[in-house]
Amino acid sequence: MTTTPVSTRRQQTRDRLLAAAAELFAERSVQAASVEEICERAGFTRGAFYSNFESKDELCLALLEARGQQFLEGTRRALAAIPDSVLTEHTLAEVIAKALAVFDASLALDTRWMLVRNELRLYAYRNPELREVLSAAERKVFSLAVEAIASALQRQNARSLIPVDQLMVILDAYYERSRMNDALTGRPEVDAEWRSGIERILRALVVLPEPEPTRD
Amino acid sequence: MTTTPVSTRRQQTRDRLLAAAAELFAERSVQAASVEEICERAGFTRGAFYSNFESKDELCLALLEARGQQFLEGTRRALAAIPDSVLTEHTLAEVIAKALAVFDASLALDTRWMLVRNELRLYAYRNPELREVLSAAERKVFSLAVEAIASALQRQNARSLIPVDQLMVILDAYYERSRMNDALTGRPEVDAEWRSGIERILRALVVLPEPEPTRD
DNA sequence: ATCCTTCGATACAGTGCCGTATCGAAGGAT
DNA sequence: ATCCTTCGATACGGCACTGTATCGAAGGAT
C-alpha cells in the first residue's frame, strides 16, 4: 500500500501536478485552487488527478512530504557547503552573513514557498491527518536547524542570550512575517529587507562569552 | 454613500453577521466559510446578508475596520491602565510582566483572533482593496504599540538592542507563531507558553544603559 | 391606530466543481 | 510486431453555493 511501485511516467505526472498545485496554492490559496484548475495548469484533466491522488487533501500530504525531503536535503547541503574554516577563522558577523547567503541560495526561501507554507499551516489546522504530517516535517527541519546553530555557536565559543530553539522560532517567524509584509506592500523580492533584519537579531542575541568563564 | 445612517436593528444584524463570520473564519477559514453558513450561524438567511453587504469581501472589510477600532481602543485603554508609578518604581522585569498581563486582559489576544488575522492576511494578499485596508489598520496599531514601547523604555532609562519597530515585529511574529504552534499541537490555551517566551525575548533585548553615557 | 418605509425571508435560475464509471491509447515485455 | 497492462481522457449525474428578484412583516412617525 505504502510501497506502490511507481512507473517513470506516473512519477512525472505526479510531479507536474504537485508543481502546479504549489503554484496555484500560492496564487489563489489552497482552498480556492480547484482540482480542475490544478490539472489544467499541469496540462492534464481531472482523470489524471484522481488516478494519482484520492483527493486534494492527499495531494497536500504528498506535497508536504516532497518538500520536506527537499528541505532536509537542502539544509544538509547548505551546512556541508560551509567550510569549517569559516566557523573558526572569521568574526561572528561574517559567519552570520555567510550562513545566510548559503542558506538563501540552497533552500527554496522564496516568497512562493513562504505563502504555500502559510497556507498549508492554516489548512492543516483543520485537517488532523495533514496536521500530523506537517508537524512532523516541520519538527525535523527545525531540529536540524537548531543543531546546526548550536554547533556553530559552540565552535565560535559564542552563546545565545535565549535558548537556541527559541532563537530559531524567532528567526523563522521573523523571516516569514517580513516576507509577508513585503508581499502585502508589494515590495519587490530583490529588496530582501529580511536579510539585514535577521543579521541585526543575531548580532543582538548572540554574544561572545565573558572573559572569566562561568563554567562550574 | 459612506455615511449611510444606520438604524439600530440594522446595526444589530450587521454585528451578528460579523461575529458569526469571525467565528467561522477561525473555524473553517475565510474561503471555506460560505455566505450561507455565516447567515445560518447568525440566525439569518442570505436575504439579510445581501441586504447588508455586497459580498463576502465587503464583509471582510467591515470586519477589519470594526476590529481595527476595537484594537486601537483596547490598546489605548491598556496603556492608560498602567499607572505611571509602575514605569518608574519597579524593575524592568516587573514592568514587562505587568505590561503583558494588562495587554493580554485588555486586548482580544485569543487564539481565535490570531487565526482570523492570519486568514485575513492571506486573503487580503489576493485582494487589492482589502489589502489596503488591512495594511492601514495594522500600521495604525503597530505605530501605537511602537510609541508605547519607546516611551516606556525612555521612562525606564532603558534601551533596546535593536530598533524598537523591529522589536515590535519580532514580538508580534513570535506571539503569533507560538500561538499557532500551540493550536497545531493541540496545546490548551491556558498554558500560554508564548507569555514566558516573550518575557525572555524582552529580557535579552532590552538593557539598562551603560554606566558611562555614550551620548555624543 | 394607520401608513409607509425599512429590512429580512423566500423562491428561482444559473454556475462551477466534484467524484465516478467507462473507454481508448500509450508503452513495456516477449 | 503483438499483447497486455497501465494510465489519463471523456462523459455523466449530482450537489452546494451564488446572486437576484420578489414578497411580506416589523416598526417608527404622526
Tab-separated table of C-alpha atoms (C1' of nucleotides) in Angstrom:
chain	number	residue	atom	x	y	z
A	1	MET	CA	0.000	0.000	0.000
A	2	THR	CA	2.580	2.499	1.049
A	3	THR	CA	5.144	0.918	-1.244
A	4	THR	CA	3.310	1.147	-4.534
A	5	PRO	CA	5.898	0.786	-7.300
A	6	VAL	CA	5.629	3.877	-9.494
A	7	SER	CA	6.479	3.971	-13.142
A	8	THR	CA	8.519	6.803	-14.582
A	9	ARG	CA	5.591	8.246	-16.469
A	10	ARG	CA	3.408	8.191	-13.385
A	11	GLN	CA	6.062	9.896	-11.316
A	12	GLN	CA	6.361	12.647	-13.891
A	13	THR	CA	2.668	13.397	-13.937
A	14	ARG	CA	2.623	13.351	-10.172
A	15	ASP	CA	5.463	15.823	-10.113
A	16	ARG	CA	3.803	18.088	-12.610
A	17	LEU	CA	0.593	18.005	-10.624
A	18	LEU	CA	2.437	18.797	-7.431
A	19	ALA	CA	4.285	21.686	-9.049
A	20	ALA	CA	1.087	23.109	-10.494
A	21	ALA	CA	-0.622	22.752	-7.147
A	22	ALA	CA	2.162	24.601	-5.349
A	23	GLU	CA	1.924	27.433	-7.841
A	24	LEU	CA	-1.815	27.726	-7.508
A	25	PHE	CA	-1.755	27.388	-3.740
A	26	ALA	CA	0.478	30.431	-3.650
A	27	GLU	CA	-1.509	32.344	-6.229
A	28	ARG	CA	-5.038	31.602	-5.147
A	29	SER	CA	-4.780	29.694	-1.835
A	30	VAL	CA	-5.197	26.008	-1.096
A	31	GLN	CA	-8.949	26.186	-0.890
A	32	ALA	CA	-9.541	28.422	-3.879
A	33	ALA	CA	-7.379	26.295	-6.137
A	34	SER	CA	-9.791	23.770	-7.601
A	35	VAL	CA	-8.739	20.322	-8.677
A	36	GLU	CA	-9.791	21.316	-12.159
A	37	GLU	CA	-7.512	24.339	-12.120
A	38	ILE	CA	-4.552	22.341	-10.885
A	39	CYS	CA	-4.976	19.806	-13.646
A	40	GLU	CA	-5.353	22.479	-16.281
A	41	ARG	CA	-2.197	24.197	-15.093
A	42	ALA	CA	-0.331	20.898	-15.194
A	43	GLY	CA	-1.677	20.112	-18.637
A	44	PHE	CA	-3.940	17.251	-17.609
A	45	THR	CA	-7.598	16.630	-16.986
A	46	ARG	CA	-9.135	15.554	-13.745
A	47	GLY	CA	-8.860	11.964	-14.842
A	48	ALA	CA	-5.129	12.134	-14.271
A	49	PHE	CA	-5.618	13.712	-10.902
A	50	TYR	CA	-7.968	11.144	-9.475
A	51	SER	CA	-5.842	8.390	-10.930
A	52	ASN	CA	-2.927	9.677	-8.862
A	53	PHE	CA	-4.480	11.146	-5.757
A	54	GLU	CA	-7.536	10.360	-3.779
A	55	SER	CA	-8.331	13.958	-3.058
A	56	LYS	CA	-6.832	17.411	-2.779
A	57	ASP	CA	-6.010	16.613	0.827
A	58	GLU	CA	-3.889	13.697	-0.233
A	59	LEU	CA	-2.102	15.859	-2.739
A	60	CYS	CA	-1.317	18.285	0.078
A	61	LEU	CA	0.149	15.427	2.011
A	62	ALA	CA	2.314	14.405	-0.909
A	63	LEU	CA	3.390	17.996	-1.475
A	64	LEU	CA	4.358	18.334	2.144
A	65	GLU	CA	6.365	15.147	2.121
A	66	ALA	CA	8.157	16.023	-1.081
A	67	ARG	CA	9.006	19.499	0.123
A	68	GLY	CA	10.053	18.204	3.495
A	69	GLN	CA	12.590	15.939	1.855
A	70	GLN	CA	13.865	18.729	-0.357
A	71	PHE	CA	14.255	20.971	2.644
A	72	LEU	CA	16.139	18.444	4.687
A	73	GLU	CA	18.493	17.726	1.844
A	74	GLY	CA	18.850	21.417	1.089
A	75	THR	CA	19.697	22.166	4.684
A	76	ARG	CA	22.244	19.381	4.855
A	77	ARG	CA	23.830	20.513	1.625
A	78	ALA	CA	23.872	24.082	2.857
A	79	LEU	CA	25.544	23.040	6.080
A	80	ALA	CA	28.083	20.903	4.286
A	81	ALA	CA	28.847	23.782	1.940
A	82	ILE	CA	30.095	25.901	4.817
A	83	PRO	CA	33.776	25.089	5.194
A	84	ASP	CA	34.980	24.550	8.713
A	85	SER	CA	37.434	27.387	8.373
A	86	VAL	CA	34.580	29.888	8.245
A	87	LEU	CA	33.467	28.928	11.688
A	88	THR	CA	36.836	29.291	13.291
A	89	GLU	CA	38.682	31.914	11.311
A	90	HIS	CA	36.129	34.642	10.870
A	91	THR	CA	34.217	37.027	13.074
A	92	LEU	CA	30.726	36.254	14.253
A	93	ALA	CA	29.231	38.792	11.901
A	94	GLU	CA	30.999	37.258	8.941
A	95	VAL	CA	29.819	33.799	9.863
A	96	ILE	CA	26.279	35.050	10.117
A	97	ALA	CA	26.402	36.763	6.762
A	98	LYS	CA	27.977	33.745	5.130
A	99	ALA	CA	25.456	31.359	6.624
A	100	LEU	CA	22.548	33.489	5.473
A	101	ALA	CA	23.912	33.657	1.953
A	102	VAL	CA	24.396	29.917	1.737
A	103	PHE	CA	21.012	29.093	3.159
A	104	ASP	CA	19.281	31.568	0.938
A	105	ALA	CA	20.873	30.103	-2.153
A	106	SER	CA	20.465	26.494	-1.209
A	107	LEU	CA	16.989	26.355	0.261
A	108	ALA	CA	13.866	27.413	-1.510
A	109	LEU	CA	13.498	30.524	0.581
A	110	ASP	CA	11.258	32.255	-1.889
A	111	THR	CA	8.074	34.172	-1.430
A	112	ARG	CA	6.066	31.477	-3.125
A	113	TRP	CA	7.008	28.827	-0.647
A	114	MET	CA	6.536	31.213	2.224
A	115	LEU	CA	2.958	31.655	1.058
A	116	VAL	CA	2.360	27.968	0.491
A	117	ARG	CA	3.764	27.133	3.875
A	118	ASN	CA	1.487	29.664	5.478
A	119	GLU	CA	-1.454	28.323	3.525
A	120	LEU	CA	-0.716	24.742	4.406
A	121	ARG	CA	-0.275	25.564	8.048
A	122	LEU	CA	-3.735	27.060	8.250
A	123	TYR	CA	-5.180	24.340	6.069
A	124	ALA	CA	-3.594	21.650	8.212
A	125	TYR	CA	-5.030	23.227	11.310
A	126	ARG	CA	-8.433	21.990	10.156
A	127	ASN	CA	-7.249	18.602	8.970
A	128	PRO	CA	-5.994	16.212	11.664
A	129	GLU	CA	-4.106	13.900	9.326
A	130	LEU	CA	-2.396	16.669	7.437
A	131	ARG	CA	-1.647	18.354	10.730
A	132	GLU	CA	0.328	15.341	11.900
A	133	VAL	CA	2.429	15.234	8.772
A	134	LEU	CA	3.042	18.953	8.770
A	135	SER	CA	4.056	18.990	12.401
A	136	ALA	CA	6.394	16.069	11.884
A	137	ALA	CA	8.004	17.620	8.818
A	138	GLU	CA	8.492	20.983	10.483
A	139	ARG	CA	9.912	19.336	13.575
A	140	LYS	CA	12.538	17.537	11.548
A	141	VAL	CA	13.725	20.622	9.708
A	142	PHE	CA	13.522	22.599	12.896
A	143	SER	CA	15.665	20.296	14.977
A	144	LEU	CA	18.243	20.035	12.219
A	145	ALA	CA	18.479	23.800	12.076
A	146	VAL	CA	18.713	24.083	15.849
A	147	GLU	CA	21.528	21.560	15.925
A	148	ALA	CA	23.346	23.473	13.233
A	149	ILE	CA	23.075	26.753	15.086
A	150	ALA	CA	24.077	25.188	18.361
A	151	SER	CA	27.184	23.573	16.946
A	152	ALA	CA	28.148	26.749	15.093
A	153	LEU	CA	27.858	28.695	18.327
A	154	GLN	CA	29.979	26.151	20.123
A	155	ARG	CA	32.705	26.343	17.531
A	156	GLN	CA	32.738	30.091	17.775
A	157	ASN	CA	32.742	29.759	21.510
A	158	ALA	CA	29.719	32.031	21.492
A	159	ARG	CA	26.393	31.713	23.215
A	160	SER	CA	22.855	32.846	22.669
A	161	LEU	CA	21.070	35.100	25.147
A	162	ILE	CA	17.985	32.926	24.807
A	163	PRO	CA	17.569	29.193	24.283
A	164	VAL	CA	18.634	28.213	20.796
A	165	ASP	CA	15.309	26.647	19.927
A	166	GLN	CA	13.519	29.830	20.820
A	167	LEU	CA	16.045	31.748	18.776
A	168	MET	CA	15.197	29.521	15.855
A	169	VAL	CA	11.482	30.150	16.279
A	170	ILE	CA	12.131	33.862	16.306
A	171	LEU	CA	14.271	33.749	13.187
A	172	ASP	CA	11.703	31.681	11.341
A	173	ALA	CA	8.738	33.728	12.464
A	174	TYR	CA	10.524	36.997	11.765
A	175	TYR	CA	11.604	35.839	8.337
A	176	GLU	CA	8.108	34.807	7.436
A	177	ARG	CA	6.483	37.940	8.763
A	178	SER	CA	8.926	40.181	6.958
A	179	ARG	CA	8.403	38.351	3.713
A	180	MET	CA	4.662	38.535	4.178
A	181	ASN	CA	4.783	42.245	4.905
A	182	ASP	CA	6.864	42.714	1.797
A	183	ALA	CA	4.389	40.710	-0.211
A	184	LEU	CA	1.456	42.693	1.160
A	185	THR	CA	3.031	46.032	0.418
A	186	GLY	CA	4.185	44.892	-2.981
A	187	ARG	CA	7.856	45.299	-2.225
A	188	PRO	CA	9.940	43.538	-4.870
A	189	GLU	CA	11.588	40.327	-3.843
A	190	VAL	CA	15.102	41.533	-4.518
A	191	ASP	CA	14.989	44.148	-1.769
A	192	ALA	CA	15.240	41.401	0.804
A	193	GLU	CA	14.839	43.507	3.895
A	194	TRP	CA	14.508	40.367	5.976
A	195	ARG	CA	18.157	39.588	5.496
A	196	SER	CA	19.502	42.630	7.309
A	197	GLY	CA	16.768	42.241	9.910
A	198	ILE	CA	17.908	38.754	10.758
A	199	GLU	CA	21.524	39.845	10.901
A	200	ARG	CA	20.548	42.504	13.401
A	201	ILE	CA	18.706	39.987	15.549
A	202	LEU	CA	21.637	37.612	15.578
A	203	ARG	CA	24.126	40.339	16.397
A	204	ALA	CA	21.993	41.345	19.363
A	205	LEU	CA	21.173	37.907	20.688
A	206	VAL	CA	24.426	36.071	20.061
A	207	VAL	CA	27.358	37.164	22.175
A	208	LEU	CA	30.878	36.073	22.857
A	209	PRO	CA	31.283	34.731	26.367
A	210	GLU	CA	32.518	36.809	29.290
A	211	PRO	CA	36.310	36.928	29.780
A	212	GLU	CA	36.067	34.954	33.007
A	213	PRO	CA	34.455	31.561	32.325
A	214	THR	CA	31.383	30.906	34.471
A	215	ARG	CA	31.777	27.173	33.982
A	216	ASP	CA	31.045	25.429	37.291
B	1	MET	CA	-22.541	56.861	0.484
B	2	THR	CA	-20.025	56.315	3.216
B	3	THR	CA	-22.303	57.997	5.727
B	4	THR	CA	-25.384	55.842	5.386
B	5	PRO	CA	-27.481	56.394	8.512
B	6	VAL	CA	-27.972	53.001	10.105
B	7	SER	CA	-30.943	52.023	12.223
B	8	THR	CA	-30.440	50.165	15.477
B	9	ARG	CA	-31.941	46.980	14.133
B	10	ARG	CA	-29.724	47.068	11.092
B	11	GLN	CA	-26.634	47.620	13.181
B	12	GLN	CA	-27.511	44.637	15.335
B	13	THR	CA	-27.882	42.282	12.402
B	14	ARG	CA	-24.644	43.600	10.963
B	15	ASP	CA	-22.910	42.921	14.254
B	16	ARG	CA	-24.330	39.453	14.500
B	17	LEU	CA	-23.261	38.685	10.964
B	18	LEU	CA	-19.780	39.983	11.648
B	19	ALA	CA	-19.482	37.941	14.825
B	20	ALA	CA	-20.670	34.795	13.074
B	21	ALA	CA	-18.258	35.440	10.236
B	22	ALA	CA	-15.329	35.841	12.617
B	23	GLU	CA	-16.199	32.572	14.297
B	24	LEU	CA	-16.465	30.695	11.040
B	25	PHE	CA	-13.367	32.293	9.576
B	26	ALA	CA	-11.454	30.881	12.503
B	27	GLU	CA	-13.152	27.515	12.387
B	28	ARG	CA	-13.218	26.854	8.675
B	29	SER	CA	-11.211	29.665	7.026
B	30	VAL	CA	-12.378	32.712	5.140
B	31	GLN	CA	-12.807	30.877	1.882
B	32	ALA	CA	-14.459	27.767	3.231
B	33	ALA	CA	-16.999	29.746	5.208
B	34	SER	CA	-19.895	30.155	2.807
B	35	VAL	CA	-22.250	33.094	2.950
B	36	GLU	CA	-24.980	30.604	3.671
B	37	GLU	CA	-23.123	29.224	6.675
B	38	ILE	CA	-22.406	32.656	8.080
B	39	CYS	CA	-26.061	33.592	7.871
B	40	GLU	CA	-27.159	30.346	9.438
B	41	ARG	CA	-24.753	30.813	12.326
B	42	ALA	CA	-26.020	34.342	12.840
B	43	GLY	CA	-29.620	33.182	12.684
B	44	PHE	CA	-30.490	34.810	9.379
B	45	THR	CA	-30.923	33.819	5.784
B	46	ARG	CA	-28.921	35.091	2.878
B	47	GLY	CA	-31.513	37.768	2.299
B	48	ALA	CA	-30.223	39.557	5.359
B	49	PHE	CA	-26.661	39.192	4.223
B	50	TYR	CA	-27.069	40.676	0.791
B	51	SER	CA	-29.209	43.421	2.238
B	52	ASN	CA	-26.268	44.435	4.423
B	53	PHE	CA	-23.198	43.578	2.438
B	54	GLU	CA	-22.448	43.465	-1.218
B	55	SER	CA	-20.272	40.400	-0.919
B	56	LYS	CA	-18.131	38.395	1.443
B	57	ASP	CA	-15.244	40.654	0.551
B	58	GLU	CA	-17.127	43.664	1.777
B	59	LEU	CA	-17.945	41.872	4.989
B	60	CYS	CA	-14.240	41.221	5.453
B	61	LEU	CA	-13.624	44.909	5.027
B	62	ALA	CA	-16.211	45.737	7.645
B	63	LEU	CA	-14.831	43.126	9.988
B	64	LEU	CA	-11.363	44.523	9.610
B	65	GLU	CA	-12.495	48.048	10.277
B	66	ALA	CA	-14.526	47.089	13.317
B	67	ARG	CA	-11.712	45.040	14.784
B	68	GLY	CA	-9.192	47.738	13.994
B	69	GLN	CA	-11.193	50.211	16.042
B	70	GLN	CA	-11.568	47.776	18.899
B	71	PHE	CA	-7.864	47.139	18.904
B	72	LEU	CA	-6.909	50.772	18.930
B	73	GLU	CA	-9.270	51.490	21.781
B	74	GLY	CA	-8.141	48.388	23.608
B	75	THR	CA	-4.524	49.372	23.272
B	76	ARG	CA	-5.195	52.889	24.486
B	77	ARG	CA	-7.172	51.604	27.416
B	78	ALA	CA	-4.437	49.109	28.222
B	79	LEU	CA	-1.829	51.829	28.143
B	80	ALA	CA	-3.891	54.143	30.291
B	81	ALA	CA	-4.453	51.344	32.786
B	82	ILE	CA	-0.749	51.149	33.524
B	83	PRO	CA	-0.101	53.640	36.318
B	84	ASP	CA	2.934	55.836	35.885
B	85	SER	CA	4.389	54.505	39.092
B	86	VAL	CA	4.917	51.113	37.536
B	87	LEU	CA	7.247	52.548	34.975
B	88	THR	CA	9.425	54.344	37.460
B	89	GLU	CA	9.273	52.366	40.662
B	90	HIS	CA	9.696	48.806	39.520
B	91	THR	CA	12.356	46.709	37.875
B	92	LEU	CA	12.394	46.149	34.166
B	93	ALA	CA	11.237	42.575	34.571
B	94	GLU	CA	8.287	43.637	36.661
B	95	VAL	CA	7.266	46.240	34.156
B	96	ILE	CA	7.424	43.679	31.383
B	97	ALA	CA	5.312	41.185	33.281
B	98	LYS	CA	2.810	43.848	34.244
B	99	ALA	CA	2.529	45.151	30.714
B	100	LEU	CA	1.968	41.683	29.318
B	101	ALA	CA	-0.753	40.971	31.835
B	102	VAL	CA	-2.572	44.193	31.089
B	103	PHE	CA	-2.337	43.771	27.349
B	104	ASP	CA	-3.447	40.196	27.487
B	105	ALA	CA	-6.515	41.084	29.502
B	106	SER	CA	-7.434	44.184	27.601
B	107	LEU	CA	-6.875	43.180	24.005
B	108	ALA	CA	-8.518	40.287	22.304
B	109	LEU	CA	-5.337	38.264	22.246
B	110	ASP	CA	-7.088	34.979	21.810
B	111	THR	CA	-6.388	32.093	19.534
B	112	ARG	CA	-9.476	32.802	17.510
B	113	TRP	CA	-8.401	36.238	16.502
B	114	MET	CA	-4.892	35.027	15.844
B	115	LEU	CA	-6.362	32.611	13.330
B	116	VAL	CA	-8.681	35.164	11.774
B	117	ARG	CA	-5.874	37.645	11.453
B	118	ASN	CA	-3.732	35.051	9.755
B	119	GLU	CA	-6.588	34.119	7.482
B	120	LEU	CA	-7.369	37.684	6.567
B	121	ARG	CA	-3.747	38.453	5.881
B	122	LEU	CA	-3.532	35.690	3.326
B	123	TYR	CA	-6.950	36.500	1.953
B	124	ALA	CA	-6.043	40.153	1.628
B	125	TYR	CA	-2.901	39.260	-0.236
B	126	ARG	CA	-5.116	38.301	-3.166
B	127	ASN	CA	-7.490	41.231	-2.850
B	128	PRO	CA	-6.027	44.673	-3.555
B	129	GLU	CA	-8.776	46.653	-1.851
B	130	LEU	CA	-8.799	44.533	1.268
B	131	ARG	CA	-5.041	44.617	1.282
B	132	GLU	CA	-5.053	48.388	1.529
B	133	VAL	CA	-7.428	48.408	4.474
B	134	LEU	CA	-5.571	45.645	6.255
B	135	SER	CA	-2.227	47.322	5.815
B	136	ALA	CA	-3.594	50.613	7.044
B	137	ALA	CA	-5.231	49.054	10.085
B	138	GLU	CA	-2.141	47.100	11.039
B	139	ARG	CA	0.043	50.152	10.566
B	140	LYS	CA	-2.061	52.155	12.986
B	141	VAL	CA	-1.999	49.557	15.739
B	142	PHE	CA	1.638	48.920	15.074
B	143	SER	CA	2.773	52.508	15.392
B	144	LEU	CA	0.745	52.994	18.539
B	145	ALA	CA	2.420	49.972	20.075
B	146	VAL	CA	5.848	51.105	18.980
B	147	GLU	CA	5.281	54.512	20.549
B	148	ALA	CA	4.175	52.869	23.761
B	149	ILE	CA	7.242	50.683	23.958
B	150	ALA	CA	9.547	53.536	23.090
B	151	SER	CA	8.150	55.806	25.771
B	152	ALA	CA	8.200	53.033	28.358
B	153	LEU	CA	11.846	52.398	27.583
B	154	GLN	CA	12.621	56.066	27.909
B	155	ARG	CA	10.956	56.295	31.302
B	156	GLN	CA	12.915	53.319	32.497
B	157	ASN	CA	16.010	54.861	31.015
B	158	ALA	CA	16.471	51.595	29.162
B	159	ARG	CA	17.208	50.904	25.532
B	160	SER	CA	16.602	48.158	23.040
B	161	LEU	CA	19.446	46.328	21.362
B	162	ILE	CA	17.590	46.555	18.085
B	163	PRO	CA	15.333	49.249	16.632
B	164	VAL	CA	12.062	49.364	18.509
B	165	ASP	CA	9.949	48.814	15.416
B	166	GLN	CA	11.869	45.682	14.605
B	167	LEU	CA	11.463	44.586	18.208
B	168	MET	CA	7.728	45.041	17.783
B	169	VAL	CA	7.700	42.938	14.624
B	170	ILE	CA	9.565	40.204	16.440
B	171	LEU	CA	7.217	40.240	19.396
B	172	ASP	CA	4.180	40.136	17.161
B	173	ALA	CA	5.543	37.445	14.856
B	174	TYR	CA	6.783	35.370	17.771
B	175	TYR	CA	3.497	35.660	19.578
B	176	GLU	CA	1.576	34.585	16.531
B	177	ARG	CA	3.861	31.717	15.696
B	178	SER	CA	3.811	30.393	19.242
B	179	ARG	CA	0.060	30.559	19.349
B	180	MET	CA	-0.157	28.829	16.011
B	181	ASN	CA	2.210	26.079	17.097
B	182	ASP	CA	0.135	25.605	20.200
B	183	ALA	CA	-3.000	25.420	18.103
B	184	LEU	CA	-1.437	22.910	15.732
B	185	THR	CA	-0.235	20.650	18.505
B	186	GLY	CA	-3.493	20.986	20.357
B	187	ARG	CA	-1.961	22.611	23.395
B	188	PRO	CA	-4.681	24.113	25.592
B	189	GLU	CA	-4.974	27.863	25.542
B	190	VAL	CA	-4.349	28.277	29.235
B	191	ASP	CA	-0.777	27.014	29.037
B	192	ALA	CA	0.220	30.242	27.375
B	193	GLU	CA	3.807	29.390	26.612
B	194	TRP	CA	4.087	32.468	24.485
B	195	ARG	CA	3.986	34.652	27.553
B	196	SER	CA	7.221	33.397	29.093
B	197	GLY	CA	8.781	33.331	25.648
B	198	ILE	CA	8.101	36.997	25.143
B	199	GLU	CA	9.406	37.831	28.577
B	200	ARG	CA	12.617	36.054	27.720
B	201	ILE	CA	12.966	37.970	24.489
B	202	LEU	CA	12.433	41.284	26.203
B	203	ARG	CA	14.873	40.484	28.988
B	204	ALA	CA	17.505	39.660	26.387
B	205	LEU	CA	16.907	42.553	24.019
B	206	VAL	CA	16.124	45.348	26.459
B	207	VAL	CA	19.013	46.530	28.599
B	208	LEU	CA	19.748	49.271	31.026
B	209	PRO	CA	22.258	51.763	29.648
B	210	GLU	CA	25.969	51.575	30.345
B	211	PRO	CA	27.177	53.400	33.445
B	212	GLU	CA	29.120	55.898	31.321
B	213	PRO	CA	26.738	57.637	28.902
B	214	THR	CA	27.841	57.238	25.308
B	215	ARG	CA	25.891	60.320	24.296
B	216	ASP	CA	27.903	62.284	21.705
C	1	DA	C1'	-54.450	53.030	15.001
C	2	DT	C1'	-52.659	53.749	10.340
C	3	DC	C1'	-49.432	54.414	6.876
C	4	DC	C1'	-45.137	53.944	4.942
C	5	DT	C1'	-40.527	52.629	4.926
C	6	DT	C1'	-37.120	49.549	6.015
C	7	DC	C1'	-35.378	45.112	6.216
C	8	DG	C1'	-35.082	40.286	6.089
C	9	DA	C1'	-37.322	35.742	4.173
C	10	DT	C1'	-38.428	33.028	0.174
C	11	DA	C1'	-38.085	31.343	-4.395
C	12	DC	C1'	-35.548	30.759	-8.634
C	13	DA	C1'	-32.223	30.283	-12.183
C	14	DG	C1'	-27.506	29.636	-13.003
C	15	DT	C1'	-22.765	28.009	-12.304
C	16	DG	C1'	-18.694	25.577	-11.123
C	17	DC	C1'	-16.886	21.839	-9.190
C	18	DC	C1'	-16.793	17.148	-7.558
C	19	DG	C1'	-16.183	12.100	-7.862
C	20	DT	C1'	-17.121	8.011	-10.621
C	21	DA	C1'	-17.527	4.965	-14.358
C	22	DT	C1'	-16.043	3.977	-18.780
C	23	DC	C1'	-13.136	3.965	-22.673
C	24	DG	C1'	-9.157	4.414	-25.633
C	25	DA	C1'	-4.345	4.905	-26.244
C	26	DA	C1'	0.442	4.824	-24.849
C	27	DG	C1'	4.277	1.860	-23.807
C	28	DG	C1'	6.810	-2.049	-21.889
C	29	DA	C1'	7.666	-7.209	-22.294
C	30	DT	C1'	8.459	-11.022	-25.213
D	1	DA	C1'	5.160	-6.865	-34.279
D	2	DT	C1'	1.816	-8.247	-30.750
D	3	DC	C1'	-0.263	-8.466	-26.447
D	4	DC	C1'	-1.406	-6.746	-22.204
D	5	DT	C1'	-1.211	-3.564	-18.604
D	6	DT	C1'	-1.081	0.933	-17.096
D	7	DC	C1'	-2.692	5.458	-17.170
D	8	DG	C1'	-5.018	9.518	-18.500
D	9	DA	C1'	-9.214	11.476	-21.277
D	10	DT	C1'	-14.172	11.763	-21.708
D	11	DA	C1'	-18.809	11.766	-20.226
D	12	DC	C1'	-22.333	11.886	-16.657
D	13	DG	C1'	-25.099	12.784	-12.536
D	14	DG	C1'	-25.235	15.438	-8.683
D	15	DC	C1'	-24.549	18.908	-5.260
D	16	DA	C1'	-23.643	23.191	-2.880
D	17	DC	C1'	-23.392	27.689	-3.289
D	18	DT	C1'	-24.202	32.163	-5.527
D	19	DG	C1'	-26.757	36.432	-6.573
D	20	DT	C1'	-31.186	38.441	-7.802
D	21	DA	C1'	-35.929	39.458	-7.806
D	22	DT	C1'	-39.985	39.457	-5.238
D	23	DC	C1'	-42.800	39.492	-1.248
D	24	DG	C1'	-44.375	40.060	3.452
D	25	DA	C1'	-43.787	41.689	8.022
D	26	DA	C1'	-41.796	44.511	11.684
D	27	DG	C1'	-41.531	49.044	13.497
D	28	DG	C1'	-41.238	54.075	13.634
D	29	DA	C1'	-43.798	58.559	12.724
D	30	DT	C1'	-47.912	61.134	13.070
